[in-house]
PDB file of C-alpha atoms in Angstrom:
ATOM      1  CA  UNK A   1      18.435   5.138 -19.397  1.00 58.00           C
ATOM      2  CA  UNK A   2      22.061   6.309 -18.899  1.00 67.00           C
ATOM      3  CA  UNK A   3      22.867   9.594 -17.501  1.00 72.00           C
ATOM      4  CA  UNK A   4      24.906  11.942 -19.802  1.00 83.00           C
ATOM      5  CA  UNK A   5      27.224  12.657 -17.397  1.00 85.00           C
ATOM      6  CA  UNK A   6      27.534  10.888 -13.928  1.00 86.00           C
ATOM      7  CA  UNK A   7      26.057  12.687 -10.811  1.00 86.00           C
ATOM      8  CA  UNK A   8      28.249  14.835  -8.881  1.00 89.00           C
ATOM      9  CA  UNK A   9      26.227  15.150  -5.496  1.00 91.00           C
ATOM     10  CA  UNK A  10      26.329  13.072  -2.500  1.00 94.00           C
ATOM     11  CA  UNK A  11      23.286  10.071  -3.104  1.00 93.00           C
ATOM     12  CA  UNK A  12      21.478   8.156  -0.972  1.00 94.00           C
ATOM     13  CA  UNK A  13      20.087   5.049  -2.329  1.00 92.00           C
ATOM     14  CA  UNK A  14      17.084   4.074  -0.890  1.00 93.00           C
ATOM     15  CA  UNK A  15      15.721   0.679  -1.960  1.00 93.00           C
ATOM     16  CA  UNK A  16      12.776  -1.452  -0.623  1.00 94.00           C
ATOM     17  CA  UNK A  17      13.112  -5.292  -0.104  1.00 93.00           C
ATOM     18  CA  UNK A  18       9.311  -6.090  -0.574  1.00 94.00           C
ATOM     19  CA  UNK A  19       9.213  -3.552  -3.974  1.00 94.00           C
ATOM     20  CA  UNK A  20       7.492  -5.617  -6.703  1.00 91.00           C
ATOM     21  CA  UNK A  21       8.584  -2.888  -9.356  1.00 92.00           C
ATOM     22  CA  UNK A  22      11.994  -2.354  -8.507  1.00 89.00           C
ATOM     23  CA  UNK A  23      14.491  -5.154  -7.576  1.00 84.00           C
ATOM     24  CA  UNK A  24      18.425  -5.166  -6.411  1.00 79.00           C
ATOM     25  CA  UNK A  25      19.590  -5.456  -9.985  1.00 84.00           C
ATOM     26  CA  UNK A  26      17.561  -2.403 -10.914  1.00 85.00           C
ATOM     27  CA  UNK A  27      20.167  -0.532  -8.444  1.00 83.00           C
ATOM     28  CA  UNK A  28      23.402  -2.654  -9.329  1.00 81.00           C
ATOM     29  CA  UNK A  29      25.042   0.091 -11.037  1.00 81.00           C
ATOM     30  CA  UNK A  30      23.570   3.174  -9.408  1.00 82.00           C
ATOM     31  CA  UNK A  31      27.161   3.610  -7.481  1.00 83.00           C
ATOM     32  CA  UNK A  32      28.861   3.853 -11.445  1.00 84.00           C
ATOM     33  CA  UNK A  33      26.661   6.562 -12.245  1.00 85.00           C
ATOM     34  CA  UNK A  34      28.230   8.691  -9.613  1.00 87.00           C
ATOM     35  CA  UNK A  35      31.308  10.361  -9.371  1.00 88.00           C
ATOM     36  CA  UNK A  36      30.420  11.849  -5.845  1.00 87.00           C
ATOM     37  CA  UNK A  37      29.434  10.514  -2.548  1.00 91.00           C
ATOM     38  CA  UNK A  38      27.518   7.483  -3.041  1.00 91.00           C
ATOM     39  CA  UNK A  39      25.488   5.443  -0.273  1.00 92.00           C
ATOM     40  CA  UNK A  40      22.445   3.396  -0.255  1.00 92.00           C
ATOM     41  CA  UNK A  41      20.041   1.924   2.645  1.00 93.00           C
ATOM     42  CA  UNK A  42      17.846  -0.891   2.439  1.00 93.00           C
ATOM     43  CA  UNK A  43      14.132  -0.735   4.112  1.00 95.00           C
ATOM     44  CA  UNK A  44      13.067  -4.005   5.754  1.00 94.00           C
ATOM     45  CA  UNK A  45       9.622  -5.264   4.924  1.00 94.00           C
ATOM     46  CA  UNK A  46       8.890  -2.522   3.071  1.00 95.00           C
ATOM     47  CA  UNK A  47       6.801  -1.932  -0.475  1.00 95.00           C
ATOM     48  CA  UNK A  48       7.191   0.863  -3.615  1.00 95.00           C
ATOM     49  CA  UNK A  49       5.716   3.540  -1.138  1.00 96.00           C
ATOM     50  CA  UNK A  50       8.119   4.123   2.244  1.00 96.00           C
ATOM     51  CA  UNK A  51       6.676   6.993   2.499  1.00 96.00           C
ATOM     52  CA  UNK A  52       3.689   5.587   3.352  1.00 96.00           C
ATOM     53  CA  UNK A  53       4.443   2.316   4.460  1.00 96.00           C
ATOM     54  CA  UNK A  54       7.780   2.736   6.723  1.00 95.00           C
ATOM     55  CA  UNK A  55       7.478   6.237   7.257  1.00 96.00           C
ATOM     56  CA  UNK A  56       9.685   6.056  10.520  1.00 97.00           C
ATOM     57  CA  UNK A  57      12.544   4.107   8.778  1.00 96.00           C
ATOM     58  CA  UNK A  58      12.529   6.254   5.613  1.00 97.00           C
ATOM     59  CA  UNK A  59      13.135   9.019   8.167  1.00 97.00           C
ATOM     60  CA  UNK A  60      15.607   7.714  10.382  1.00 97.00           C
ATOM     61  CA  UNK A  61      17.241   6.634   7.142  1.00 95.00           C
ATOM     62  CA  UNK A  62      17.453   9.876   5.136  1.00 97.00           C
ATOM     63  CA  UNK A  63      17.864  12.196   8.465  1.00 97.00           C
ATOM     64  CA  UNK A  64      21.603  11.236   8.900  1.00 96.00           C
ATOM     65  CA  UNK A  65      22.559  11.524   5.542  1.00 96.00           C
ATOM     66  CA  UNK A  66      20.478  14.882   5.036  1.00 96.00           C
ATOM     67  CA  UNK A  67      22.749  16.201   8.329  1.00 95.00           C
ATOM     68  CA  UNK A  68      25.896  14.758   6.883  1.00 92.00           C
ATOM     69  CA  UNK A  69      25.129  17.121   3.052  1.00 90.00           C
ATOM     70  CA  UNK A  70      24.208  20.092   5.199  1.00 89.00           C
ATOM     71  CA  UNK A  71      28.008  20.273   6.800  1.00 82.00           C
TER      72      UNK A  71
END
């Protein structure tokens, strides 16, 4: 579904390369749907649930990009 109006926040994509629900062209336009900051990581080996299965990467993924909002 298509946002009404594009997101104006800085995103950080975070896709899995193992996910068997999402794949790469599920996030091909996620970059058009944004009109601010847009960035996106990719977790190696890694299913729908980083949280639980790459817990360390998910973290040292989303920590620099939580630093960079917060200045």
């Amino acid at each position: 579904q298509l946002l009404e109006r594009p997101v104006e926040v800085p995103v950080l994509s975070v896709q899995c390369d193992s996910d068997g629900l999402w794949s790469p062209v599920d996030y091909a336009q996620d970059s058009e749907r944004t009109c601010g900051p847009w960035s996106a990581v990719v977790l190696r080996n890694c299913g729908h649930f980083p949280q639980e299965e790459s817990c360390e990467e998910l973290v040292a993924a989303v920590t620099p990009f939580l630093r960079e909002c917060a200045h």
